[in-house]
């Protein structure tokens, strides 16, 4: 079911989330709720000012041109509809570090700094350098969560992954050759099942995943605006196409994971 502008999406965390005794828990819970509500708003509604900048089949990418202290921090909102995969599967491959080098083409190096719980990890990543800017790195917590589907109680649950910059004493910002970037990313996935009319078992042909991907990246230091905008216009569509194709390929011969 499509969510309408302003329509509440259920975002109550599981009362026993394995991460809820961690020092970061209040922040994680607050940011996840906020990002899920923002991601669930449509792009054409509420006078939001989103401009379409890339389109390919079912995929649409929107941005708002914004600057902070002279640096480009354009928010991005992408929507995609992919057949044959579930929201749980999409979030599984996005969240889990063992798959990241397979699909994340801008990545140079990744380590898990802390396993907070099975649904919450803290990462350090370095990314490929964009000439003529300095190389970038990032430290962020990543949290995945199942959200009850109140719009369609018989339908599959909604899934999300939220990534948000944080600090870590082992990797202080701007201490080495990298400039620290700051990001907030939300992947929100809704699954629709259209069961076969003849009562046959549901197959991958009968499932569709609506993916919303929102991100704000602050480059953290000087980078030419024209280069930065040219890079993200190329890299975001490449990421979403490659990543969703990867999930389709990984899951095609596996049982459906709702
Ligand atoms: O969300 C995505 N990936 C997650 C798991 O890795 C996570 C990390 C996001 C990092 C996104 C920023 C990476 C920027 C590094 C520089 C790009 C290098 C390009 C090299 C080309 C040869 O949430 C998927 C992320 C998809 C990333 C698309 C690229 C966005 C560029 C934004 C501008 C960054 C400013 C860099 C300043 C020089």
GROMACS .gro file of C-alpha atoms and ligand atoms in nm:
model
  296
    1UNK     CA    1   0.000   0.000   0.000
    2UNK     CA    2   0.123   0.348  -0.082
    3UNK     CA    3   0.185   0.578   0.211
    4UNK     CA    4   0.026   0.920   0.174
    5UNK     CA    5   0.195   1.243   0.269
    6UNK     CA    6   0.188   1.289   0.645
    7UNK     CA    7   0.037   0.946   0.703
    8UNK     CA    8   0.179   0.798   1.019
    9UNK     CA    9   0.401   0.497   0.976
   10UNK     CA   10   0.439   0.267   1.276
   11UNK     CA   11   0.787   0.315   1.411
   12UNK     CA   12   0.771   0.170   1.759
   13UNK     CA   13   1.093  -0.017   1.825
   14UNK     CA   14   1.079  -0.372   1.950
   15UNK     CA   15   1.066  -0.322   2.332
   16UNK     CA   16   1.350  -0.567   2.368
   17UNK     CA   17   1.583  -0.444   2.092
   18UNK     CA   18   1.919  -0.605   2.171
   19UNK     CA   19   2.086  -0.260   2.151
   20UNK     CA   20   1.868  -0.079   2.403
   21UNK     CA   21   2.113  -0.076   2.691
   22UNK     CA   22   2.397   0.081   2.486
   23UNK     CA   23   2.512   0.443   2.546
   24UNK     CA   24   2.406   0.531   2.188
   25UNK     CA   25   2.057   0.382   2.220
   26UNK     CA   26   1.862   0.706   2.290
   27UNK     CA   27   2.023   0.868   1.982
   28UNK     CA   28   1.974   0.560   1.764
   29UNK     CA   29   1.607   0.531   1.856
   30UNK     CA   30   1.542   0.903   1.803
   31UNK     CA   31   1.724   0.923   1.466
   32UNK     CA   32   1.564   0.601   1.335
   33UNK     CA   33   1.212   0.728   1.416
   34UNK     CA   34   1.286   1.066   1.258
   35UNK     CA   35   1.448   0.923   0.942
   36UNK     CA   36   1.173   0.666   0.887
   37UNK     CA   37   0.903   0.935   0.911
   38UNK     CA   38   1.094   1.160   0.668
   39UNK     CA   39   1.161   0.875   0.424
   40UNK     CA   40   0.795   0.777   0.422
   41UNK     CA   41   0.687   1.120   0.294
   42UNK     CA   42   0.628   1.137  -0.083
   43UNK     CA   43   0.849   1.355  -0.305
   44UNK     CA   44   0.576   1.539  -0.494
   45UNK     CA   45   0.377   1.633  -0.188
   46UNK     CA   46   0.391   1.895   0.085
   47UNK     CA   47   0.565   2.150  -0.142
   48UNK     CA   48   0.887   1.971  -0.066
   49UNK     CA   49   1.098   2.118  -0.349
   50UNK     CA   50   1.253   1.789  -0.464
   51UNK     CA   51   1.400   1.807  -0.817
   52UNK     CA   52   1.423   1.494  -1.032
   53UNK     CA   53   1.782   1.443  -1.150
   54UNK     CA   54   1.796   1.081  -1.263
   55UNK     CA   55   1.542   0.831  -1.392
   56UNK     CA   56   1.588   0.478  -1.520
   57UNK     CA   57   1.292   0.240  -1.551
   58UNK     CA   58   1.118   0.236  -1.211
   59UNK     CA   59   1.403   0.423  -1.040
   60UNK     CA   60   1.369   0.795  -0.971
   61UNK     CA   61   1.622   1.015  -0.793
   62UNK     CA   62   1.551   1.357  -0.648
   63UNK     CA   63   1.773   1.615  -0.481
   64UNK     CA   64   1.747   1.953  -0.316
   65UNK     CA   65   2.038   2.187  -0.379
   66UNK     CA   66   2.166   2.295  -0.037
   67UNK     CA   67   2.493   2.438   0.090
   68UNK     CA   68   2.634   2.470   0.440
   69UNK     CA   69   2.942   2.688   0.506
   70UNK     CA   70   3.003   2.691   0.129
   71UNK     CA   71   2.993   2.312   0.101
   72UNK     CA   72   2.743   2.116  -0.104
   73UNK     CA   73   2.519   1.905   0.125
   74UNK     CA   74   2.235   1.831  -0.123
   75UNK     CA   75   1.981   1.592   0.035
   76UNK     CA   76   1.897   1.295  -0.190
   77UNK     CA   77   1.578   1.094  -0.206
   78UNK     CA   78   1.551   0.794  -0.437
   79UNK     CA   79   1.261   0.560  -0.499
   80UNK     CA   80   1.279   0.231  -0.678
   81UNK     CA   81   1.041  -0.061  -0.732
   82UNK     CA   82   1.204  -0.400  -0.779
   83UNK     CA   83   1.032  -0.730  -0.851
   84UNK     CA   84   1.137  -1.059  -0.696
   85UNK     CA   85   1.290  -0.944  -0.368
   86UNK     CA   86   1.160  -0.855  -0.021
   87UNK     CA   87   1.236  -0.559   0.203
   88UNK     CA   88   1.390  -0.793   0.458
   89UNK     CA   89   1.629  -0.925   0.192
   90UNK     CA   90   1.724  -0.575   0.071
   91UNK     CA   91   1.799  -0.464   0.429
   92UNK     CA   92   1.988  -0.786   0.503
   93UNK     CA   93   2.237  -0.729   0.218
   94UNK     CA   94   2.267  -0.355   0.288
   95UNK     CA   95   2.329  -0.396   0.662
   96UNK     CA   96   2.557  -0.699   0.681
   97UNK     CA   97   2.929  -0.620   0.637
   98UNK     CA   98   3.020  -0.950   0.468
   99UNK     CA   99   2.846  -0.839   0.146
  100UNK     CA  100   2.961  -0.475   0.137
  101UNK     CA  101   3.267  -0.508  -0.087
  102UNK     CA  102   3.048  -0.695  -0.340
  103UNK     CA  103   2.825  -0.396  -0.412
  104UNK     CA  104   2.981  -0.078  -0.264
  105UNK     CA  105   3.206   0.042  -0.550
  106UNK     CA  106   3.327   0.364  -0.378
  107UNK     CA  107   3.466   0.166  -0.083
  108UNK     CA  108   3.838   0.135  -0.023
  109UNK     CA  109   3.841  -0.018   0.326
  110UNK     CA  110   3.582  -0.111   0.591
  111UNK     CA  111   3.608  -0.235   0.948
  112UNK     CA  112   3.348  -0.305   1.216
  113UNK     CA  113   3.462  -0.105   1.519
  114UNK     CA  114   3.194  -0.236   1.753
  115UNK     CA  115   2.921  -0.496   1.742
  116UNK     CA  116   2.660  -0.329   1.962
  117UNK     CA  117   2.409  -0.609   1.899
  118UNK     CA  118   2.289  -0.821   1.609
  119UNK     CA  119   2.088  -0.526   1.475
  120UNK     CA  120   2.344  -0.249   1.544
  121UNK     CA  121   2.706  -0.211   1.427
  122UNK     CA  122   2.961   0.072   1.427
  123UNK     CA  123   3.172   0.101   1.111
  124UNK     CA  124   3.482   0.285   0.995
  125UNK     CA  125   3.508   0.317   0.617
  126UNK     CA  126   3.752   0.485   0.380
  127UNK     CA  127   3.629   0.569   0.032
  128UNK     CA  128   3.805   0.615  -0.298
  129UNK     CA  129   3.962   0.955  -0.351
  130UNK     CA  130   3.795   1.197  -0.590
  131UNK     CA  131   4.051   1.413  -0.767
  132UNK     CA  132   4.135   1.693  -0.681
  133UNK     CA  133   3.984   1.661  -0.330
  134UNK     CA  134   4.138   1.473  -0.035
  135UNK     CA  135   4.033   1.118   0.039
  136UNK     CA  136   3.733   1.082   0.273
  137UNK     CA  137   3.656   0.854   0.565
  138UNK     CA  138   3.348   0.806   0.785
  139UNK     CA  139   3.252   0.651   1.120
  140UNK     CA  140   2.884   0.563   1.157
  141UNK     CA  141   2.646   0.346   1.352
  142UNK     CA  142   2.416   0.127   1.145
  143UNK     CA  143   2.087  -0.006   1.279
  144UNK     CA  144   1.834  -0.235   1.111
  145UNK     CA  145   1.476  -0.275   1.226
  146UNK     CA  146   1.152  -0.454   1.137
  147UNK     CA  147   0.848  -0.221   1.149
  148UNK     CA  148   0.495  -0.359   1.178
  149UNK     CA  149   0.288  -0.301   0.864
  150UNK     CA  150  -0.026  -0.134   1.000
  151UNK     CA  151  -0.151  -0.046   0.647
  152UNK     CA  152  -0.176  -0.412   0.553
  153UNK     CA  153  -0.179  -0.634   0.861
  154UNK     CA  154  -0.166  -0.952   0.652
  155UNK     CA  155   0.120  -0.818   0.438
  156UNK     CA  156   0.490  -0.850   0.511
  157UNK     CA  157   0.652  -0.615   0.764
  158UNK     CA  158   0.838  -0.301   0.657
  159UNK     CA  159   1.218  -0.307   0.703
  160UNK     CA  160   1.469  -0.027   0.744
  161UNK     CA  161   1.841   0.037   0.784
  162UNK     CA  162   1.956   0.374   0.919
  163UNK     CA  163   2.323   0.483   0.909
  164UNK     CA  164   2.430   0.791   1.105
  165UNK     CA  165   2.771   0.946   1.169
  166UNK     CA  166   2.917   0.908   1.515
  167UNK     CA  167   3.254   0.941   1.690
  168UNK     CA  168   3.496   0.674   1.800
  169UNK     CA  169   3.812   0.727   2.009
  170UNK     CA  170   4.016   0.483   1.794
  171UNK     CA  171   3.942   0.686   1.478
  172UNK     CA  172   3.936   1.060   1.555
  173UNK     CA  173   3.826   1.285   1.267
  174UNK     CA  174   4.085   1.445   1.037
  175UNK     CA  175   4.381   1.288   1.219
  176UNK     CA  176   4.536   1.113   0.917
  177UNK     CA  177   4.527   1.174   0.542
  178UNK     CA  178   4.147   1.154   0.523
  179UNK     CA  179   3.890   1.428   0.569
  180UNK     CA  180   3.594   1.303   0.775
  181UNK     CA  181   3.255   1.311   0.604
  182UNK     CA  182   2.926   1.315   0.796
  183UNK     CA  183   2.625   1.127   0.674
  184UNK     CA  184   2.271   1.027   0.753
  185UNK     CA  185   2.126   0.751   0.536
  186UNK     CA  186   1.788   0.577   0.555
  187UNK     CA  187   1.687   0.275   0.349
  188UNK     CA  188   1.315   0.195   0.386
  189UNK     CA  189   1.163  -0.109   0.217
  190UNK     CA  190   0.798  -0.209   0.176
  191UNK     CA  191   0.706  -0.548   0.029
  192UNK     CA  192   0.387  -0.624  -0.166
  193UNK     CA  193   0.267  -0.977  -0.229
  194UNK     CA  194   0.014  -1.048  -0.509
  195UNK     CA  195  -0.074  -1.414  -0.448
  196UNK     CA  196  -0.151  -1.619  -0.764
  197UNK     CA  197  -0.528  -1.634  -0.836
  198UNK     CA  198  -0.521  -2.012  -0.877
  199UNK     CA  199  -0.403  -2.066  -0.518
  200UNK     CA  200  -0.055  -2.175  -0.629
  201UNK     CA  201   0.224  -2.105  -0.380
  202UNK     CA  202   0.367  -1.752  -0.382
  203UNK     CA  203   0.683  -1.730  -0.591
  204UNK     CA  204   0.934  -1.450  -0.649
  205UNK     CA  205   0.723  -1.343  -0.953
  206UNK     CA  206   0.449  -1.241  -0.708
  207UNK     CA  207   0.653  -1.011  -0.484
  208UNK     CA  208   0.755  -0.649  -0.532
  209UNK     CA  209   0.970  -0.428  -0.313
  210UNK     CA  210   0.930  -0.051  -0.295
  211UNK     CA  211   1.264   0.094  -0.187
  212UNK     CA  212   1.314   0.446  -0.059
  213UNK     CA  213   1.675   0.560  -0.008
  214UNK     CA  214   1.744   0.898   0.153
  215UNK     CA  215   2.084   1.044   0.224
  216UNK     CA  216   2.255   1.362   0.331
  217UNK     CA  217   2.635   1.366   0.303
  218UNK     CA  218   2.839   1.658   0.436
  219UNK     CA  219   3.182   1.641   0.264
  220UNK     CA  220   3.343   1.774   0.584
  221UNK     CA  221   3.594   1.998   0.407
  222UNK     CA  222   3.671   2.163   0.077
  223UNK     CA  223   3.560   1.990  -0.239
  224UNK     CA  224   3.465   2.174  -0.560
  225UNK     CA  225   3.084   2.198  -0.582
  226UNK     CA  226   3.077   2.114  -0.955
  227UNK     CA  227   3.289   1.800  -0.906
  228UNK     CA  228   3.085   1.688  -0.608
  229UNK     CA  229   2.751   1.728  -0.788
  230UNK     CA  230   2.886   1.552  -1.097
  231UNK     CA  231   3.013   1.265  -0.879
  232UNK     CA  232   2.690   1.204  -0.691
  233UNK     CA  233   2.479   1.232  -1.010
  234UNK     CA  234   2.684   0.945  -1.147
  235UNK     CA  235   2.741   0.744  -0.829
  236UNK     CA  236   2.394   0.732  -0.667
  237UNK     CA  237   2.216   0.580  -0.972
  238UNK     CA  238   2.509   0.340  -1.018
  239UNK     CA  239   2.484   0.235  -0.652
  240UNK     CA  240   2.107   0.174  -0.646
  241UNK     CA  241   2.102  -0.019  -0.976
  242UNK     CA  242   2.404  -0.229  -0.889
  243UNK     CA  243   2.294  -0.297  -0.530
  244UNK     CA  244   1.938  -0.404  -0.622
  245UNK     CA  245   2.069  -0.623  -0.908
  246UNK     CA  246   2.307  -0.778  -0.654
  247UNK     CA  247   2.021  -0.857  -0.411
  248UNK     CA  248   1.814  -1.010  -0.696
  249UNK     CA  249   2.107  -1.224  -0.801
  250UNK     CA  250   2.191  -1.336  -0.446
  251UNK     CA  251   1.833  -1.434  -0.363
  252UNK     CA  252   1.702  -1.581  -0.691
  253UNK     CA  253   1.757  -1.944  -0.591
  254UNK     CA  254   1.697  -1.900  -0.218
  255UNK     CA  255   1.369  -1.934  -0.026
  256UNK     CA  256   1.186  -1.600   0.011
  257UNK     CA  257   1.287  -1.425   0.337
  258UNK     CA  258   0.991  -1.217   0.456
  259LIG     O1  259   2.461   0.419   0.154
  259LIG     C1  260   2.549   0.367   0.090
  259LIG     N1  261   2.646   0.295   0.148
  259LIG     C2  262   2.654   0.264   0.288
  259LIG     C3  263   2.751   0.153   0.313
  259LIG     O2  264   2.878   0.182   0.265
  259LIG     C4  265   2.688   0.385   0.375
  259LIG     C5  266   2.800   0.468   0.325
  259LIG     C6  267   2.792   0.575   0.255
  259LIG     C7  268   2.912   0.654   0.215
  259LIG     C8  269   2.871   0.756   0.115
  259LIG     C9  270   2.976   0.859   0.090
  259LIG    C10  271   3.087   0.812   0.010
  259LIG    C11  272   3.155   0.924  -0.056
  259LIG    C12  273   3.294   0.893  -0.087
  259LIG    C13  274   3.346   0.951  -0.208
  259LIG    C14  275   3.289   0.892  -0.333
  259LIG    C15  276   3.397   0.837  -0.416
  259LIG    C16  277   3.356   0.817  -0.556
  259LIG    C17  278   3.470   0.753  -0.626
  259LIG    C18  279   3.453   0.748  -0.772
  259LIG    C19  280   3.575   0.692  -0.834
  259LIG     O3  281   2.571   0.457   0.400
  259LIG    C20  282   2.557   0.384  -0.062
  259LIG    C21  283   2.638   0.504  -0.092
  259LIG    C22  284   2.645   0.541  -0.237
  259LIG    C23  285   2.747   0.651  -0.251
  259LIG    C24  286   2.729   0.737  -0.370
  259LIG    C25  287   2.830   0.847  -0.376
  259LIG    C26  288   2.785   0.973  -0.306
  259LIG    C27  289   2.882   1.086  -0.318
  259LIG    C28  290   2.845   1.196  -0.222
  259LIG    C29  291   2.949   1.301  -0.213
  259LIG    C30  292   3.057   1.271  -0.110
  259LIG    C31  293   3.151   1.382  -0.082
  259LIG    C32  294   3.294   1.348  -0.114
  259LIG    C33  295   3.380   1.467  -0.109
  259LIG    C34  296   3.506   1.453  -0.190
   0.00000   0.00000   0.00000
